[in-house]
């Protein structure tokens, strides 16, 4: 059974996309969909991702050059929802 994929951008991620021309929303969409295919469906797609550690172990980071995309996956029965929590450069993304 096919599941629908729903991508949700938080305000912080949208703000980064509007300010920085280095990555577009379409590129982020493709990266997140490739992550879902690789992680949940086991497809052989070359994408650099890791599960976060500690208290945020239910989130993942996707790397594209110096840019990091922090996402959280909710794998329901009908819809896979990927929440793009934050996008930023590697030096700033992990700081609160």
Coordinates of C-alpha atoms in Angstrom, one line a residue:
X1 CA 0.0 0.0 0.0
X2 CA 1.4 3.4 -1.0
X3 CA 1.6 6.1 1.6
X4 CA 1.3 9.8 1.0
X5 CA 4.2 12.0 2.1
X6 CA 3.4 15.3 3.7
X7 CA 6.2 17.8 4.1
X8 CA 5.7 20.5 6.8
X9 CA 8.1 23.4 7.1
X10 CA 8.4 25.2 10.5
X11 CA 8.8 29.0 10.6
X12 CA 12.6 28.8 11.3
X13 CA 13.2 26.6 8.2
X14 CA 11.1 28.9 6.0
X15 CA 13.0 31.9 7.2
X16 CA 16.4 30.3 6.3
X17 CA 15.1 29.4 2.8
X18 CA 13.9 33.0 2.2
X19 CA 17.2 34.5 3.3
X20 CA 19.7 32.2 1.6
X21 CA 19.9 31.4 -2.1
X22 CA 22.2 28.4 -1.6
X23 CA 19.4 25.9 -1.4
X24 CA 15.8 26.1 -2.6
X25 CA 12.6 24.6 -1.2
X26 CA 12.5 22.1 -4.1
X27 CA 16.0 20.9 -3.4
X28 CA 15.0 20.3 0.3
X29 CA 11.9 18.5 -0.8
X30 CA 13.9 16.1 -3.0
X31 CA 16.5 15.5 -0.2
X32 CA 13.7 14.7 2.3
X33 CA 11.9 12.4 -0.1
X34 CA 15.1 10.6 -0.9
X35 CA 15.8 10.3 2.9
X36 CA 12.3 8.7 3.4
X37 CA 12.9 6.3 0.5
X38 CA 16.3 5.3 1.9
X39 CA 15.5 5.2 5.6
X40 CA 11.9 3.8 5.6
X41 CA 11.8 1.8 2.4
X42 CA 15.4 0.6 2.3
X43 CA 16.0 1.8 -1.2
X44 CA 19.6 2.2 -2.3
X45 CA 19.8 6.0 -2.6
X46 CA 23.0 7.9 -1.9
X47 CA 22.1 10.5 0.8
X48 CA 24.0 11.6 3.8
X49 CA 21.8 11.4 6.9
X50 CA 22.2 10.5 10.6
X51 CA 20.0 10.0 13.6
X52 CA 20.5 12.6 16.3
X53 CA 21.6 11.5 19.7
X54 CA 20.5 12.2 23.2
X55 CA 17.1 13.7 24.0
X56 CA 16.4 14.4 20.4
X57 CA 17.0 10.9 19.1
X58 CA 13.7 10.9 17.2
X59 CA 15.0 13.5 14.8
X60 CA 17.4 13.1 11.9
X61 CA 19.9 15.4 10.1
X62 CA 20.4 15.5 6.4
X63 CA 23.7 17.0 5.1
X64 CA 24.2 18.8 1.8
X65 CA 27.6 20.5 1.7
X66 CA 27.7 23.0 4.6
X67 CA 23.9 23.0 5.0
X68 CA 22.1 20.8 7.5
X69 CA 18.4 19.9 7.5
X70 CA 16.9 18.8 10.7
X71 CA 13.7 16.7 10.3
X72 CA 11.3 14.6 12.4
X73 CA 9.4 11.7 10.9
X74 CA 5.9 10.7 11.9
X75 CA 5.2 7.4 10.2
X76 CA 1.4 7.0 10.5
X77 CA -0.7 4.3 8.8
X78 CA -1.8 6.5 5.9
X79 CA 0.6 9.5 5.8
X80 CA 4.3 9.9 6.4
X81 CA 4.7 13.4 7.7
X82 CA 8.2 14.9 7.6
X83 CA 8.5 18.0 9.7
X84 CA 11.4 20.2 8.5
X85 CA 12.3 21.7 11.8
X86 CA 15.4 23.8 10.9
X87 CA 17.8 24.4 8.1
X88 CA 21.1 26.1 8.6
X89 CA 24.9 26.1 8.2
X90 CA 26.9 23.4 10.0
X91 CA 28.4 25.9 12.5
X92 CA 25.1 27.3 13.6
X93 CA 22.5 24.6 13.2
X94 CA 23.2 22.7 16.5
X95 CA 23.3 25.8 18.7
X96 CA 20.2 26.8 20.5

